[in-house]
C-alpha cells in the first residue's frame, strides 16, 4: 500500500465504482440473501464503522424478516497502516447463540478482522455464519477467510466512500474512489493529511 504516504496531503482520485453500480449490486445481493435465508430470521451484524451505509441500503431491499446488530472493532491504527491487532470497542447487544448470522463488512483486505470475528462468533455458538462484503481486495489477503457475498472486487489501492474512511473522512461519498497523494493541497479543496500513515 504505497499509494498514500505519511505526511503528504491526500485527495479523492478516480472513481472506481459509481453510485448507480453500487445501487444495482446492493439490490442483487439483498435479493440473494432474501432467498437464501427465507424463514430463518438471520441476524445481520454490521461492522462499524465501515459497514454502516452498506447495511442501511442492504436491509431496505431485503424482503424477509431479519434483525440487525452492530459491533465496533478497531484494526487500523492510523489511517491506512495495516495492523493485525484487533480489539472490540463495542460489542453486540444480543446473544447470537443458535442464530443464523451474516457479517456485513465494507471491505475485506488482509482478512485479519474477519478471521478474528469468525472465531469470536463461533465461540458464541452461532448456528451458521456467512460473510457479506461490499468490497473485496483478494490480492491483499494474508489469512484465508471465506467470503460468501461480494459486491465488487477492487485492486490493491486505498479506497474511500460509501462508509469507508481515511482517518474518519470521506465516508459520505456516494461512490467508491481511490485515495491518492495530492501534489499540493489547494485551499478549500476536499483533502486531508496522511499524518501517521506509513
Ligand atoms: P483487514 O483486517 O485487513 O481485512 O481489514 C479490514 C478493515 O480495514 C476494513 O474493515 C476497513 O476498515 C479497513 N480497510 C482496509 N482496506 C481499506 C481501504 O482501502 N479503505 C478504507 N478502509 C480499508
Ligand atoms: Mg477505517
PDB file of N, CA and C in Angstrom, residues 46-95:
ATOM      1  N   UNK A  46     -23.469  -5.642  11.448  1.00  0.00           N
ATOM      2  CA  UNK A  46     -22.708  -4.641  10.712  1.00  0.00           C
ATOM      3  C   UNK A  46     -21.436  -4.312  11.460  1.00  0.00           C
ATOM      4  N   UNK A  47     -20.342  -4.339  10.718  1.00  0.00           N
ATOM      5  CA  UNK A  47     -19.057  -3.965  11.298  1.00  0.00           C
ATOM      6  C   UNK A  47     -18.913  -2.455  11.184  1.00  0.00           C
ATOM      7  N   UNK A  48     -18.886  -1.822  12.345  1.00  0.00           N
ATOM      8  CA  UNK A  48     -18.741  -0.364  12.347  1.00  0.00           C
ATOM      9  C   UNK A  48     -17.269   0.008  12.346  1.00  0.00           C
ATOM     10  N   UNK A  49     -16.916   1.095  11.705  1.00  0.00           N
ATOM     11  CA  UNK A  49     -17.958   1.924  11.126  1.00  0.00           C
ATOM     12  C   UNK A  49     -18.134   1.683   9.632  1.00  0.00           C
ATOM     13  N   UNK A  50     -17.160   1.017   9.022  1.00  0.00           N
ATOM     14  CA  UNK A  50     -17.135   0.924   7.559  1.00  0.00           C
ATOM     15  C   UNK A  50     -18.345   0.267   6.908  1.00  0.00           C
ATOM     16  N   UNK A  51     -19.095  -0.556   7.675  1.00  0.00           N
ATOM     17  CA  UNK A  51     -20.200  -1.289   7.053  1.00  0.00           C
ATOM     18  C   UNK A  51     -21.563  -0.645   7.223  1.00  0.00           C
ATOM     19  N   UNK A  52     -21.637   0.538   7.840  1.00  0.00           N
ATOM     20  CA  UNK A  52     -22.966   1.034   8.231  1.00  0.00           C
ATOM     21  C   UNK A  52     -23.816   1.506   7.055  1.00  0.00           C
ATOM     22  N   UNK A  53     -23.220   2.098   6.055  1.00  0.00           N
ATOM     23  CA  UNK A  53     -24.021   2.574   4.915  1.00  0.00           C
ATOM     24  C   UNK A  53     -24.463   1.377   4.073  1.00  0.00           C
ATOM     25  N   UNK A  54     -23.579   0.431   3.897  1.00  0.00           N
ATOM     26  CA  UNK A  54     -23.907  -0.796   3.164  1.00  0.00           C
ATOM     27  C   UNK A  54     -25.081  -1.498   3.844  1.00  0.00           C
ATOM     28  N   UNK A  55     -25.013  -1.650   5.164  1.00  0.00           N
ATOM     29  CA  UNK A  55     -26.113  -2.316   5.882  1.00  0.00           C
ATOM     30  C   UNK A  55     -27.421  -1.562   5.686  1.00  0.00           C
ATOM     31  N   UNK A  56     -27.360  -0.241   5.820  1.00  0.00           N
ATOM     32  CA  UNK A  56     -28.586   0.561   5.728  1.00  0.00           C
ATOM     33  C   UNK A  56     -29.246   0.403   4.364  1.00  0.00           C
ATOM     34  N   UNK A  57     -28.446   0.371   3.308  1.00  0.00           N
ATOM     35  CA  UNK A  57     -29.014   0.199   1.971  1.00  0.00           C
ATOM     36  C   UNK A  57     -29.481  -1.240   1.753  1.00  0.00           C
ATOM     37  N   UNK A  58     -28.683  -2.178   2.229  1.00  0.00           N
ATOM     38  CA  UNK A  58     -28.997  -3.593   2.037  1.00  0.00           C
ATOM     39  C   UNK A  58     -30.346  -3.960   2.667  1.00  0.00           C
ATOM     40  N   UNK A  59     -30.539  -3.577   3.930  1.00  0.00           N
ATOM     41  CA  UNK A  59     -31.759  -4.014   4.624  1.00  0.00           C
ATOM     42  C   UNK A  59     -33.018  -3.423   3.989  1.00  0.00           C
ATOM     43  N   UNK A  60     -32.871  -2.273   3.341  1.00  0.00           N
ATOM     44  CA  UNK A  60     -34.063  -1.684   2.723  1.00  0.00           C
ATOM     45  C   UNK A  60     -34.500  -2.440   1.483  1.00  0.00           C
ATOM     46  N   UNK A  61     -33.625  -3.334   0.988  1.00  0.00           N
ATOM     47  CA  UNK A  61     -34.022  -4.176  -0.147  1.00  0.00           C
ATOM     48  C   UNK A  61     -34.202  -5.634   0.254  1.00  0.00           C
ATOM     49  N   UNK A  62     -33.994  -5.950   1.517  1.00  0.00           N
ATOM     50  CA  UNK A  62     -34.210  -7.328   1.977  1.00  0.00           C
ATOM     51  C   UNK A  62     -35.690  -7.487   2.310  1.00  0.00           C
ATOM     52  N   UNK A  63     -36.270  -8.574   1.827  1.00  0.00           N
ATOM     53  CA  UNK A  63     -37.734  -8.718   1.912  1.00  0.00           C
ATOM     54  C   UNK A  63     -38.172  -9.735   2.966  1.00  0.00           C
ATOM     55  N   UNK A  64     -37.227 -10.347   3.659  1.00  0.00           N
ATOM     56  CA  UNK A  64     -37.580 -11.357   4.666  1.00  0.00           C
ATOM     57  C   UNK A  64     -37.338 -10.797   6.072  1.00  0.00           C
ATOM     58  N   UNK A  65     -37.993 -11.391   7.097  1.00  0.00           N
ATOM     59  CA  UNK A  65     -37.730 -10.936   8.466  1.00  0.00           C
ATOM     60  C   UNK A  65     -36.268 -11.154   8.837  1.00  0.00           C
ATOM     61  N   UNK A  66     -35.701 -10.194   9.522  1.00  0.00           N
ATOM     62  CA  UNK A  66     -34.300 -10.314   9.953  1.00  0.00           C
ATOM     63  C   UNK A  66     -34.076  -9.326  11.095  1.00  0.00           C
ATOM     64  N   UNK A  67     -32.947  -9.458  11.773  1.00  0.00           N
ATOM     65  CA  UNK A  67     -32.580  -8.500  12.814  1.00  0.00           C
ATOM     66  C   UNK A  67     -31.224  -7.904  12.465  1.00  0.00           C
ATOM     67  N   UNK A  68     -30.938  -6.752  13.046  1.00  0.00           N
ATOM     68  CA  UNK A  68     -29.606  -6.170  12.846  1.00  0.00           C
ATOM     69  C   UNK A  68     -28.943  -5.946  14.199  1.00  0.00           C
ATOM     70  N   UNK A  69     -27.644  -6.021  14.208  1.00  0.00           N
ATOM     71  CA  UNK A  69     -26.865  -5.669  15.394  1.00  0.00           C
ATOM     72  C   UNK A  69     -25.549  -5.076  14.899  1.00  0.00           C
ATOM     73  N   UNK A  70     -24.812  -4.502  15.826  1.00  0.00           N
ATOM     74  CA  UNK A  70     -23.601  -3.768  15.437  1.00  0.00           C
ATOM     75  C   UNK A  70     -22.445  -4.156  16.337  1.00  0.00           C
ATOM     76  N   UNK A  71     -21.273  -4.175  15.733  1.00  0.00           N
ATOM     77  CA  UNK A  71     -20.067  -4.406  16.528  1.00  0.00           C
ATOM     78  C   UNK A  71     -18.991  -3.451  16.009  1.00  0.00           C
ATOM     79  N   UNK A  72     -18.273  -2.873  16.919  1.00  0.00           N
ATOM     80  CA  UNK A  72     -17.178  -1.972  16.508  1.00  0.00           C
ATOM     81  C   UNK A  72     -15.854  -2.614  16.862  1.00  0.00           C
ATOM     82  N   UNK A  73     -15.063  -2.846  15.847  1.00  0.00           N
ATOM     83  CA  UNK A  73     -13.718  -3.360  16.097  1.00  0.00           C
ATOM     84  C   UNK A  73     -12.733  -2.350  15.523  1.00  0.00           C
ATOM     85  N   UNK A  74     -11.571  -2.348  16.112  1.00  0.00           N
ATOM     86  CA  UNK A  74     -10.547  -1.427  15.614  1.00  0.00           C
ATOM     87  C   UNK A  74      -9.378  -2.244  15.119  1.00  0.00           C
ATOM     88  N   UNK A  75      -9.070  -2.082  13.837  1.00  0.00           N
ATOM     89  CA  UNK A  75      -7.956  -2.853  13.307  1.00  0.00           C
ATOM     90  C   UNK A  75      -6.901  -1.961  12.664  1.00  0.00           C
ATOM     91  N   UNK A  76      -7.305  -0.777  12.235  1.00  0.00           N
ATOM     92  CA  UNK A  76      -6.332   0.114  11.600  1.00  0.00           C
ATOM     93  C   UNK A  76      -5.973   1.198  12.589  1.00  0.00           C
ATOM     94  N   UNK A  77      -4.702   1.250  12.975  1.00  0.00           N
ATOM     95  CA  UNK A  77      -4.264   2.202  13.996  1.00  0.00           C
ATOM     96  C   UNK A  77      -4.350   3.638  13.498  1.00  0.00           C
ATOM     97  N   UNK A  78      -3.865   3.876  12.293  1.00  0.00           N
ATOM     98  CA  UNK A  78      -3.723   5.272  11.872  1.00  0.00           C
ATOM     99  C   UNK A  78      -3.871   5.385  10.362  1.00  0.00           C
ATOM    100  N   UNK A  79      -5.075   5.550   9.938  1.00  0.00           N
ATOM    101  CA  UNK A  79      -5.300   5.774   8.508  1.00  0.00           C
ATOM    102  C   UNK A  79      -5.174   4.505   7.704  1.00  0.00           C
ATOM    103  N   UNK A  80      -4.084   4.313   6.988  1.00  0.00           N
ATOM    104  CA  UNK A  80      -4.006   3.179   6.078  1.00  0.00           C
ATOM    105  C   UNK A  80      -3.059   2.085   6.545  1.00  0.00           C
ATOM    106  N   UNK A  81      -2.277   2.324   7.603  1.00  0.00           N
ATOM    107  CA  UNK A  81      -1.286   1.323   8.013  1.00  0.00           C
ATOM    108  C   UNK A  81      -1.983   0.052   8.471  1.00  0.00           C
ATOM    109  N   UNK A  82      -1.603  -1.087   7.927  1.00  0.00           N
ATOM    110  CA  UNK A  82      -2.255  -2.345   8.279  1.00  0.00           C
ATOM    111  C   UNK A  82      -1.827  -2.782   9.676  1.00  0.00           C
ATOM    112  N   UNK A  83      -2.733  -3.398  10.368  1.00  0.00           N
ATOM    113  CA  UNK A  83      -2.436  -3.880  11.699  1.00  0.00           C
ATOM    114  C   UNK A  83      -3.095  -5.227  11.895  1.00  0.00           C
ATOM    115  N   UNK A  84      -2.413  -6.107  12.587  1.00  0.00           N
ATOM    116  CA  UNK A  84      -3.013  -7.401  12.867  1.00  0.00           C
ATOM    117  C   UNK A  84      -3.622  -7.415  14.247  1.00  0.00           C
ATOM    118  N   UNK A  85      -3.458  -6.329  14.981  1.00  0.00           N
ATOM    119  CA  UNK A  85      -4.028  -6.264  16.324  1.00  0.00           C
ATOM    120  C   UNK A  85      -5.445  -5.739  16.245  1.00  0.00           C
ATOM    121  N   UNK A  86      -6.377  -6.532  16.730  1.00  0.00           N
ATOM    122  CA  UNK A  86      -7.778  -6.158  16.607  1.00  0.00           C
ATOM    123  C   UNK A  86      -8.414  -6.179  17.991  1.00  0.00           C
ATOM    124  N   UNK A  87      -9.187  -5.153  18.279  1.00  0.00           N
ATOM    125  CA  UNK A  87      -9.881  -5.159  19.567  1.00  0.00           C
ATOM    126  C   UNK A  87     -11.339  -4.768  19.381  1.00  0.00           C
ATOM    127  N   UNK A  88     -12.176  -5.263  20.296  1.00  0.00           N
ATOM    128  CA  UNK A  88     -13.595  -4.915  20.251  1.00  0.00           C
ATOM    129  C   UNK A  88     -13.800  -3.625  21.036  1.00  0.00           C
ATOM    130  N   UNK A  89     -14.319  -2.612  20.357  1.00  0.00           N
ATOM    131  CA  UNK A  89     -14.582  -1.344  21.040  1.00  0.00           C
ATOM    132  C   UNK A  89     -16.011  -1.305  21.563  1.00  0.00           C
ATOM    133  N   UNK A  90     -16.905  -1.982  20.832  1.00  0.00           N
ATOM    134  CA  UNK A  90     -18.301  -2.026  21.265  1.00  0.00           C
ATOM    135  C   UNK A  90     -18.880  -3.352  20.799  1.00  0.00           C
ATOM    136  N   UNK A  91     -19.481  -4.092  21.722  1.00  0.00           N
ATOM    137  CA  UNK A  91     -19.902  -5.469  21.414  1.00  0.00           C
ATOM    138  C   UNK A  91     -21.381  -5.517  20.991  1.00  0.00           C
ATOM    139  N   UNK A  92     -21.801  -6.688  20.521  1.00  0.00           N
ATOM    140  CA  UNK A  92     -23.196  -6.923  20.149  1.00  0.00           C
ATOM    141  C   UNK A  92     -24.096  -6.718  21.366  1.00  0.00           C
ATOM    142  N   UNK A  93     -25.341  -6.353  21.100  1.00  0.00           N
ATOM    143  CA  UNK A  93     -26.255  -6.105  22.216  1.00  0.00           C
ATOM    144  C   UNK A  93     -27.060  -7.353  22.573  1.00  0.00           C
ATOM    145  N   UNK A  94     -27.158  -8.309  21.644  1.00  0.00           N
ATOM    146  CA  UNK A  94     -27.977  -9.511  21.884  1.00  0.00           C
ATOM    147  C   UNK A  94     -27.148 -10.769  21.690  1.00  0.00           C
ATOM    148  N   UNK A  95     -27.607 -11.848  22.282  1.00  0.00           N
ATOM    149  CA  UNK A  95     -26.943 -13.138  22.088  1.00  0.00           C
ATOM    150  C   UNK A  95     -27.175 -13.615  20.654  1.00  0.00           C
TER     151      UNK A  95
END
